[in-house]
CSV table of C-alpha atoms and ligand atoms in Angstrom, one decimal:
chain,number,residue,atom,x,y,z
L,1,UNK,CA,0.0,0.0,0.4
L,2,UNK,CA,1.3,3.5,-0.7
L,3,UNK,CA,0.6,5.7,2.2
L,4,UNK,CA,0.2,9.1,1.5
L,5,UNK,CA,1.0,11.1,4.4
L,6,UNK,CA,-0.1,14.5,5.8
L,7,UNK,CA,1.8,17.7,5.1
L,8,UNK,CA,2.2,18.1,8.5
L,9,UNK,CA,3.5,14.5,9.1
L,10,UNK,CA,6.6,15.6,7.3
L,11,UNK,CA,6.9,18.3,10.2
L,12,UNK,CA,7.1,15.5,13.0
L,13,UNK,CA,10.6,14.7,13.7
L,14,UNK,CA,12.1,12.3,16.5
L,15,UNK,CA,13.1,14.2,19.1
L,16,UNK,CA,16.7,14.6,19.6
L,17,UNK,CA,16.5,14.0,23.3
L,18,UNK,CA,14.5,10.7,22.9
L,19,UNK,CA,17.4,9.2,20.8
L,20,UNK,CA,19.8,10.1,22.7
L,21,UNK,CA,18.3,8.6,25.7
L,22,UNK,CA,18.1,5.5,24.1
L,23,UNK,CA,21.7,5.5,23.5
L,24,UNK,CA,22.4,6.4,27.2
L,25,UNK,CA,20.3,3.5,28.3
L,26,UNK,CA,23.5,1.3,27.4
L,27,UNK,CA,24.7,0.1,31.1
L,28,UNK,CA,27.6,2.2,32.1
L,29,UNK,CA,27.1,5.5,30.7
L,30,UNK,CA,25.9,8.4,33.3
L,31,UNK,CA,23.3,10.1,31.9
L,32,UNK,CA,23.2,14.1,32.0
L,33,UNK,CA,20.9,13.9,29.1
L,34,UNK,CA,16.9,13.5,29.6
L,35,UNK,CA,15.5,15.5,32.3
L,36,UNK,CA,14.4,12.5,34.4
L,37,UNK,CA,13.3,13.7,37.5
L,38,UNK,CA,15.2,11.6,41.0
L,39,UNK,CA,13.4,8.3,40.8
L,40,UNK,CA,14.0,8.0,44.5
L,41,UNK,CA,12.5,10.8,44.9
L,42,UNK,CA,9.2,9.7,43.9
L,43,UNK,CA,6.8,9.8,46.7
L,44,UNK,CA,5.8,6.1,46.2
L,45,UNK,CA,4.4,5.5,49.8
L,46,UNK,CA,1.9,8.3,49.6
L,47,UNK,CA,0.9,7.7,45.8
L,48,UNK,CA,0.5,3.8,47.1
L,49,UNK,CA,-2.0,4.8,50.1
L,50,UNK,CA,-3.8,7.2,48.3
L,51,UNK,CA,-4.4,4.5,45.1
L,52,UNK,CA,-6.0,2.3,48.2
L,53,UNK,CA,-8.1,5.0,49.3
L,54,UNK,CA,-9.2,5.7,46.0
L,55,UNK,CA,-9.8,2.1,44.9
L,56,UNK,CA,-11.5,1.3,48.5
L,57,UNK,CA,-13.6,4.8,48.6
L,58,UNK,CA,-14.6,5.2,45.0
L,59,UNK,CA,-13.3,2.6,42.7
L,60,UNK,CA,-16.2,2.5,39.9
L,61,UNK,CA,-16.3,6.4,39.7
L,62,UNK,CA,-12.1,6.3,39.2
L,63,UNK,CA,-12.5,3.4,36.4
L,64,UNK,CA,-15.2,5.2,34.7
L,65,UNK,CA,-15.2,7.5,31.7
L,66,UNK,CA,-15.4,11.2,33.3
L,67,UNK,CA,-15.3,14.8,32.2
L,68,UNK,CA,-12.9,16.1,29.5
L,69,UNK,CA,-12.5,19.1,31.8
L,70,UNK,CA,-11.2,16.9,34.7
L,71,UNK,CA,-12.0,15.9,37.9
L,72,UNK,CA,-14.0,18.9,39.9
L,73,UNK,CA,-12.0,18.7,43.3
L,74,UNK,CA,-8.7,18.6,41.5
L,75,UNK,CA,-9.8,21.5,39.3
L,76,UNK,CA,-10.8,23.3,42.1
L,77,UNK,CA,-7.3,22.6,44.2
L,78,UNK,CA,-5.1,23.5,41.5
L,79,UNK,CA,-7.3,27.1,41.0
L,80,UNK,CA,-6.7,27.7,44.4
L,81,UNK,CA,-2.7,26.8,44.5
L,82,UNK,CA,-2.2,29.5,41.4
L,83,UNK,CA,-4.5,32.1,43.6
L,84,UNK,CA,-1.9,31.7,46.1
L,85,UNK,CA,0.6,32.5,43.5
L,86,UNK,CA,-1.3,35.4,42.5
L,87,UNK,CA,-3.3,34.6,39.4
L,88,UNK,CA,-6.9,35.4,39.1
L,89,UNK,CA,-8.5,32.4,38.3
L,90,UNK,CA,-11.6,30.1,39.1
L,91,UNK,CA,-12.0,26.3,38.5
L,92,UNK,CA,-13.7,26.6,35.5
L,93,UNK,CA,-11.0,28.1,33.7
L,94,UNK,CA,-8.7,25.2,34.5
L,95,UNK,CA,-8.6,21.8,32.0
L,96,UNK,CA,-6.6,18.9,33.1
L,97,UNK,CA,-4.7,17.8,30.5
L,98,UNK,CA,-2.6,14.6,29.8
L,99,UNK,CA,0.6,15.9,31.1
L,100,UNK,CA,1.7,19.8,30.0
L,101,UNK,CA,2.5,18.6,26.5
L,102,UNK,CA,-0.6,17.8,25.6
L,103,UNK,CA,-1.6,21.4,26.7
L,104,UNK,CA,0.8,22.6,24.6
L,105,UNK,CA,-0.5,20.3,21.6
L,106,UNK,CA,-4.1,21.6,22.0
L,107,UNK,CA,-2.5,25.8,21.9
L,108,UNK,CA,-0.9,24.5,18.8
L,109,UNK,CA,-4.4,22.9,17.4
L,110,UNK,CA,-6.7,25.8,18.5
L,111,UNK,CA,-4.3,29.0,17.8
L,112,UNK,CA,-2.0,27.9,15.2
L,113,UNK,CA,-2.8,28.1,11.2
L,114,UNK,CA,-0.6,27.2,8.2
L,115,UNK,CA,2.0,30.3,8.0
L,116,UNK,CA,0.8,31.6,11.4
L,117,UNK,CA,3.9,33.4,13.3
L,118,UNK,CA,4.8,32.1,17.1
L,119,UNK,CA,7.1,34.1,19.0
L,120,UNK,CA,9.8,31.9,20.9
L,121,UNK,CA,12.4,32.3,23.3
L,122,UNK,CA,15.9,31.2,21.6
L,123,UNK,CA,16.7,28.6,22.7
L,124,UNK,CA,13.2,27.0,23.8
L,125,UNK,CA,11.6,23.8,24.9
L,126,UNK,CA,11.9,21.4,22.7
L,127,UNK,CA,8.8,19.7,23.1
L,128,UNK,CA,7.2,23.3,22.2
L,129,UNK,CA,9.1,23.3,18.8
L,130,UNK,CA,7.7,19.7,18.2
L,131,UNK,CA,3.8,20.3,19.4
L,132,UNK,CA,3.8,23.5,17.0
L,133,UNK,CA,5.6,22.8,14.0
L,134,UNK,CA,3.1,20.4,12.8
L,135,UNK,CA,0.4,22.8,12.6
L,136,UNK,CA,2.4,25.1,10.5
L,137,UNK,CA,3.8,27.3,12.6
L,138,UNK,CA,6.4,29.9,11.5
L,139,UNK,CA,8.7,30.7,14.5
L,140,UNK,CA,9.5,34.0,15.0
L,141,UNK,CA,12.7,34.1,17.7
L,142,UNK,CA,12.7,36.4,20.3
L,143,UNK,CA,16.4,38.1,21.4
L,144,UNK,CA,17.3,38.1,25.0
L,145,UNK,CA,19.6,38.8,27.8
L,146,UNK,CA,20.5,37.5,31.3
L,147,UNK,CA,17.4,38.8,32.3
L,148,UNK,CA,15.0,37.4,29.8
L,149,UNK,CA,13.7,38.0,26.4
L,150,UNK,CA,13.6,42.0,25.6
L,151,UNK,CA,10.5,43.4,25.4
L,152,UNK,CA,11.2,44.9,22.6
L,153,UNK,CA,11.9,42.0,20.6
L,154,UNK,CA,8.2,41.6,21.1
L,155,UNK,CA,7.7,44.6,18.4
L,156,UNK,CA,9.1,42.2,15.9
L,157,UNK,CA,6.8,39.7,16.4
L,158,UNK,CA,3.8,41.9,15.9
L,159,UNK,CA,1.1,40.0,14.5
L,160,UNK,CA,2.2,36.7,15.8
L,161,UNK,CA,-0.5,34.6,17.4
L,162,UNK,CA,1.0,33.8,20.8
L,163,UNK,CA,4.3,34.8,22.4
L,164,UNK,CA,5.2,30.9,24.0
L,165,UNK,CA,7.2,32.0,27.2
L,166,UNK,CA,8.9,30.0,29.9
L,167,UNK,CA,9.8,32.5,32.7
L,168,UNK,CA,11.0,29.9,35.2
L,169,UNK,CA,14.3,28.2,35.0
L,170,UNK,CA,14.2,27.5,31.2
L,171,UNK,CA,14.7,24.5,29.9
L,172,UNK,CA,17.3,24.3,28.5
L,173,UNK,CA,19.0,27.4,29.4
L,174,UNK,CA,18.2,27.2,33.4
L,175,UNK,CA,17.1,31.1,32.9
L,176,UNK,CA,14.5,33.1,35.1
L,177,UNK,CA,13.1,36.1,34.2
L,178,UNK,CA,13.8,39.0,36.9
L,179,UNK,CA,10.2,40.8,38.1
L,180,UNK,CA,11.2,43.9,36.4
L,181,UNK,CA,11.6,42.1,32.9
L,182,UNK,CA,8.0,39.6,33.5
L,183,UNK,CA,6.0,43.0,33.9
L,184,UNK,CA,7.3,44.8,30.9
L,185,UNK,CA,7.0,42.1,28.8
L,186,UNK,CA,3.6,41.7,29.4
L,187,UNK,CA,3.1,45.6,29.0
L,188,UNK,CA,4.5,45.1,26.2
L,189,UNK,CA,2.2,42.3,24.9
L,190,UNK,CA,-1.1,43.9,25.9
L,191,UNK,CA,0.1,46.8,24.1
L,192,UNK,CA,0.8,44.9,20.9
L,193,UNK,CA,-2.3,42.5,21.4
L,194,UNK,CA,0.0,39.9,21.7
L,195,UNK,CA,-1.4,36.6,23.4
L,196,UNK,CA,1.2,35.3,26.0
L,197,UNK,CA,1.4,31.0,26.3
L,198,UNK,CA,3.4,30.5,29.4
L,199,UNK,CA,4.7,27.4,30.3
L,200,UNK,CA,5.7,26.8,34.2
L,201,UNK,CA,6.6,22.9,35.1
L,202,UNK,CA,9.3,24.2,37.0
L,203,UNK,CA,8.7,27.0,39.3
L,204,UNK,CA,8.4,25.1,42.6
L,205,UNK,CA,12.0,23.9,42.0
L,206,UNK,CA,13.7,26.6,43.0
L,207,UNK,CA,16.8,26.6,45.2
L,208,UNK,CA,17.6,30.2,46.2
L,209,UNK,CA,14.6,32.1,46.6
L,210,UNK,CA,10.8,31.7,44.9
L,211,UNK,CA,10.7,33.4,41.5
L,212,UNK,CA,8.9,36.0,41.0
L,213,UNK,CA,4.7,35.5,39.9
L,214,UNK,CA,3.5,34.2,37.2
L,215,UNK,CA,3.7,36.3,34.0
L,216,UNK,CA,-0.3,35.4,33.6
L,217,UNK,CA,-0.9,37.2,37.3
L,218,UNK,CA,-0.3,40.5,35.0
L,219,UNK,CA,-1.7,39.2,31.8
L,220,UNK,CA,-5.1,38.4,32.9
L,221,UNK,CA,-7.0,37.4,29.9
L,222,UNK,CA,-4.1,37.7,28.0
L,223,UNK,CA,-2.3,34.6,28.7
L,224,UNK,CA,-2.7,31.2,28.7
L,225,UNK,CA,-1.0,29.4,31.9
L,226,UNK,CA,0.4,25.7,32.0
L,227,UNK,CA,1.4,24.2,35.0
L,228,UNK,CA,2.5,20.0,35.4
L,229,UNK,CA,2.3,17.5,38.3
L,230,UNK,CA,5.3,15.9,36.4
L,231,UNK,CA,8.4,17.5,38.3
L,232,UNK,CA,6.7,17.9,41.5
L,233,UNK,CA,5.3,14.5,42.1
L,234,UNK,CA,6.1,11.5,39.1
L,235,UNK,CA,5.9,12.2,35.3
L,236,UNK,CA,4.6,8.8,34.9
L,237,UNK,CA,1.2,10.0,36.3
L,238,UNK,CA,0.9,12.5,32.9
L,239,UNK,CA,-1.1,14.7,34.8
L,240,UNK,CA,-0.7,18.6,33.9
L,241,UNK,CA,-3.2,21.6,33.7
L,242,UNK,CA,-3.8,24.5,31.9
L,243,UNK,CA,-5.4,27.9,32.8
L,244,UNK,CA,-7.3,29.4,29.9
L,245,UNK,CA,-9.4,32.7,29.1
L,246,UNK,CA,-13.1,32.2,29.3
L,247,UNK,CA,-13.3,32.7,25.6
L,248,UNK,CA,-10.7,30.5,24.5
L,249,UNK,CA,-11.7,27.3,27.0
L,250,UNK,CA,-14.5,26.3,24.9
L,251,UNK,CA,-12.2,25.7,21.9
L,252,UNK,CA,-9.5,24.1,23.9
L,253,UNK,CA,-12.0,21.9,25.6
L,254,UNK,CA,-13.3,20.4,22.2
L,255,UNK,CA,-9.6,20.1,20.8
L,256,UNK,CA,-8.7,17.8,24.2
L,257,UNK,CA,-12.3,15.9,23.9
L,258,UNK,CA,-11.2,14.9,20.1
L,259,UNK,CA,-7.7,14.0,21.3
L,260,UNK,CA,-8.3,11.7,24.3
L,261,UNK,CA,-12.2,12.5,25.8
L,262,UNK,CA,-10.4,13.4,28.9
L,263,UNK,CA,-7.2,12.5,31.4
L,264,UNK,CA,-7.1,9.0,33.1
L,265,UNK,CA,-9.4,10.0,36.0
L,266,UNK,CA,-8.2,7.7,38.4
L,267,UNK,CA,-4.9,9.0,38.4
L,268,UNK,CA,-6.6,13.0,38.8
L,269,UNK,CA,-8.4,11.2,41.7
L,270,UNK,CA,-5.3,9.7,43.3
L,271,UNK,CA,-3.3,13.1,42.4
L,272,UNK,CA,-6.4,14.8,44.3
L,273,UNK,CA,-5.5,12.6,47.5
L,274,UNK,CA,-2.0,12.9,47.8
L,275,UNK,CA,-2.4,17.0,47.8
L,276,UNK,CA,-5.4,16.9,50.5
L,277,UNK,CA,-3.0,15.5,53.1
L,278,UNK,CA,-0.7,18.1,52.0
L,279,UNK,CA,1.8,16.2,50.7
L,280,UNK,CA,3.4,19.0,48.4
L,281,UNK,CA,4.2,21.0,51.7
L,282,UNK,CA,6.4,17.8,53.0
L,283,UNK,CA,7.9,16.7,49.6
L,284,UNK,CA,8.7,20.2,48.2
L,285,UNK,CA,11.1,21.0,50.7
L,286,UNK,CA,13.1,17.8,50.4
L,287,UNK,CA,12.9,17.8,46.6
L,288,UNK,CA,14.4,21.3,46.6
L,289,UNK,CA,17.2,20.4,49.2
L,290,UNK,CA,18.1,17.1,47.0
L,291,UNK,CA,18.4,19.3,44.0
L,292,UNK,CA,20.4,21.9,45.5
L,293,UNK,CA,22.9,19.3,46.3
L,294,UNK,CA,22.8,18.0,43.0
L,295,UNK,CA,23.3,21.2,41.3
L,296,UNK,CA,25.8,22.8,43.6
L,297,UNK,CA,28.0,19.4,42.6
L,298,UNK,CA,27.3,20.1,39.1
L,299,UNK,CA,28.5,23.7,39.4
L,300,UNK,CA,31.3,22.4,41.9
L,301,UNK,CA,32.3,19.8,39.3
L,302,UNK,CA,32.3,21.9,36.0
L,303,UNK,CA,34.1,24.8,38.1
L,304,UNK,CA,37.1,22.4,38.5
L,305,UNK,CA,37.2,20.5,35.3
L,306,UNK,CA,35.7,21.9,32.4
L,307,UNK,CA,38.7,23.5,29.8
L,308,UNK,CA,38.9,27.3,30.0
L,309,UNK,CA,36.7,29.1,28.1
L,310,UNK,CA,33.5,27.1,28.4
L,311,UNK,CA,31.0,29.6,30.4
L,312,UNK,CA,27.7,28.8,32.2
L,313,UNK,CA,25.4,30.2,34.7
L,314,UNK,CA,24.7,29.0,38.1
L,315,UNK,CA,20.5,28.3,37.5
L,316,UNK,CA,18.9,29.4,40.5
L,317,UNK,CA,16.1,26.5,40.0
L,318,UNK,CA,14.9,23.9,37.6
L,319,UNK,CA,16.8,20.9,35.8
L,320,UNK,CA,19.5,21.9,33.8
L,321,UNK,CA,22.9,23.7,33.3
L,322,UNK,CA,23.6,25.1,29.8
L,323,UNK,CA,27.0,25.3,28.7
L,324,UNK,CA,28.3,27.1,25.7
L,325,UNK,CA,31.8,26.1,24.5
L,326,UNK,CA,35.0,27.7,23.1
L,327,UNK,CA,36.4,27.7,19.6
L,328,UNK,CA,34.4,26.1,17.1
L,329,UNK,CA,33.6,23.2,19.2
L,330,UNK,CA,30.1,21.4,18.3
L,331,UNK,CA,28.5,19.5,20.6
L,332,UNK,CA,26.6,17.2,18.5
L,333,UNK,CA,29.8,16.0,16.9
L,334,UNK,CA,31.3,15.6,19.9
L,335,UNK,CA,28.7,13.6,21.6
L,336,UNK,CA,29.3,10.1,20.1
L,337,UNK,CA,33.0,10.4,21.9
L,338,UNK,CA,31.3,11.4,25.2
L,339,UNK,CA,29.4,8.4,25.2
L,340,UNK,CA,32.3,6.2,24.2
L,341,UNK,CA,34.0,7.9,27.2
L,342,UNK,CA,30.8,7.1,29.5
L,343,UNK,CA,28.6,10.3,29.7
L,344,UNK,CA,25.8,11.6,27.5
L,345,UNK,CA,24.3,15.1,27.4
L,346,UNK,CA,21.8,17.1,24.9
L,347,UNK,CA,23.8,19.0,22.1
L,348,UNK,CA,22.1,22.7,22.5
L,349,UNK,CA,21.3,22.8,18.3
L,350,UNK,CA,18.3,21.0,19.2
L,351,UNK,CA,16.5,23.7,21.1
L,352,UNK,CA,16.7,26.8,18.0
L,353,UNK,CA,13.7,26.8,15.8
L,354,UNK,CA,16.5,28.1,13.2
L,355,UNK,CA,20.1,28.8,13.4
L,356,UNK,CA,21.3,27.0,15.8
L,357,UNK,CA,24.1,27.5,18.4
L,358,UNK,CA,26.0,24.3,18.0
L,359,UNK,CA,28.5,25.3,20.6
L,360,UNK,CA,25.9,25.0,23.6
L,361,UNK,CA,24.6,21.5,25.4
L,362,UNK,CA,22.7,21.4,28.0
L,363,UNK,CA,23.3,19.4,31.4
L,364,UNK,CA,20.6,17.6,33.7
L,365,UNK,CA,21.7,17.6,37.0
L,366,UNK,CA,18.3,15.8,38.7
L,367,UNK,CA,18.9,12.3,37.6
L,368,UNK,CA,21.7,11.1,39.1
L,369,UNK,CA,24.0,11.4,42.4
L,370,UNK,CA,26.7,13.9,43.4
L,371,UNK,CA,29.1,11.0,42.8
L,372,UNK,CA,28.3,10.5,39.3
L,373,UNK,CA,27.6,14.0,38.4
L,374,UNK,CA,31.3,14.3,39.6
L,375,UNK,CA,32.1,11.3,37.2
L,376,UNK,CA,30.0,12.3,34.4
L,377,UNK,CA,31.5,16.0,34.3
L,378,UNK,CA,34.8,14.9,34.7
L,379,UNK,CA,34.6,12.2,31.9
L,380,UNK,CA,32.8,15.1,29.6
L,381,UNK,CA,35.8,17.6,30.5
L,382,UNK,CA,38.4,15.0,29.3
L,383,UNK,CA,36.5,14.8,25.8
L,384,UNK,CA,36.0,18.5,25.4
L,385,UNK,CA,40.4,19.1,26.5
L,386,UNK,CA,41.4,16.6,23.3
L,387,UNK,CA,38.8,18.6,20.9
L,388,UNK,CA,40.0,21.4,22.1
L,389,UNK,CA,43.9,20.2,21.5
L,390,UNK,CA,43.0,18.6,18.3
L,391,UNK,CA,41.8,22.1,17.1
L,392,UNK,CA,44.7,23.5,18.2
L,393,UNK,CA,46.7,21.3,16.0
L,394,UNK,CA,44.9,21.6,13.0
L,395,UNK,CA,44.8,25.7,13.7
E,1,LIG,C1,9.4,23.5,29.8
E,1,LIG,C2,8.5,22.3,29.4
E,1,LIG,N1,7.2,22.2,29.3
E,1,LIG,C3,6.7,20.8,29.3
E,1,LIG,C4,7.3,19.8,29.7
E,1,LIG,C5,6.2,18.6,29.6
E,1,LIG,O1,5.5,18.3,30.3
E,1,LIG,P1,4.8,16.9,31.2
E,1,LIG,O2,4.2,16.8,29.7
E,1,LIG,O3,5.4,16.0,32.1
E,1,LIG,O4,4.1,17.9,31.8
E,1,LIG,C6,8.3,19.9,29.8
E,1,LIG,C7,9.0,18.4,30.1
E,1,LIG,O5,10.2,18.2,30.2
E,1,LIG,C8,8.9,21.0,29.9
E,1,LIG,O6,10.5,21.1,30.4
C-alpha cells in the first residue's frame, strides 16, 4: 500500500533527546541528558496509600469514563494553588491535561494556522517546537539577555498568534525572567495585542528563593498558563493542566475531547488525594534540598574540570545547566565521543527553531547522584579538552 502522508507529518521529527536517551540507556553510561526527575525522590508510599484509598472508596467512579474538563476537586485544588501565586482564576478555567505536553499540543491545534507566526525564546523548549511545528507555525525568535526576552523584541513579533514564554528556570537554559522584565513583557505584549502562552513546569523547583509571580498574574485574559505535576510528583502520572481565558476555554476543551476524551480519572483522583494530605508541603522542601545539593555538585564539578573558555550560569532552579563551548566545538559532533567515554548530554542545537548555536549543550543535574555527576562531568571535560587540543593542532 502506498500511504500518502499528510503535509503535517513531514514536520513530525524524532526528538533528538529521545534518540539520545536510547543511547544513554546502555549500561555504564552516566546520563546527564534527559530531564528525568530523581526516581528515588518519587513519593511512592504516599501514592500507594492514595491509590488504596481511591480503590477502596470510589473504585467505580475512578474507573469510569469521566468529564473532559477533569476531576472537579482537582481543578478546584489547582485553582486555589494558583490563586496563592497571584493568579485570578476560578476552577471553571482549569483544564486537566495529559501532561502539560498535551496542553502545548492543544494550544497549537486551536491557535495555529499554516503560516501563523509564533514568537519563541531562543533557545526554547524542544517539545514545544515539536508540538507547534506540525500545525505549520513559522517561528519568530525573540532576542534576549540574562534577564529574559527583550520587551522590544516583541515588536518584531507583531501579528504573531502568541508568544511562548518560560519564565522560570527555562528548559534548556535555566534562565529565570526577572520581576521587572516580566512586567515589561506583559505590558508590551498587551500594547501589541499579542497573547502569551506561559509554560511553568519548574516554578516550584527553586533552590535559592521563590521566583516572582507568573506572567499570567499580570496578563489576565491575555495569557494561557500551563502547569504540570510531572516535576513535583512523578512524570509517569501524565498529569498537567492549563488555565485559559473564558473566551478560549471552550475551544481548548473541544480539542481535548477530540484528542483523548479525558485524562485518566484514576490518576486525577490519586493526585487529588495526595494533595489533600498536604503532601507537597512536606515533599517539596525535601526535593529542593536534594536538587540543590545536586546542582551545587554539578557547579563545583564544572568549575574544577571544564577547560578554560567554557561558560555557564548557576541556575537558580529547575533541572539544567546550559554550557557554552569555546572555539569551534560542535556539541553534536562530540556526542559519540562523550558516550564512548561514558557520559551523555543533549547538544544545544536541538533547542533552536533556526540558526542553532552548535557550541552549546544541556546537562541535567537531577537524575544522577553527586558522585556520578562528578564522574560524568570529569569524563565530559576530558573529551572537550582533547577536542580543543586537536583543534589547536589543526589551526
Ligand atoms: C518546559 C517544559 N514544558 C512542558 C514539559 C512537558 O511536561 P509534562 O508533559 O510531563 O507535564 C516539559 C518536560 O520536560 C518541559 O520541560
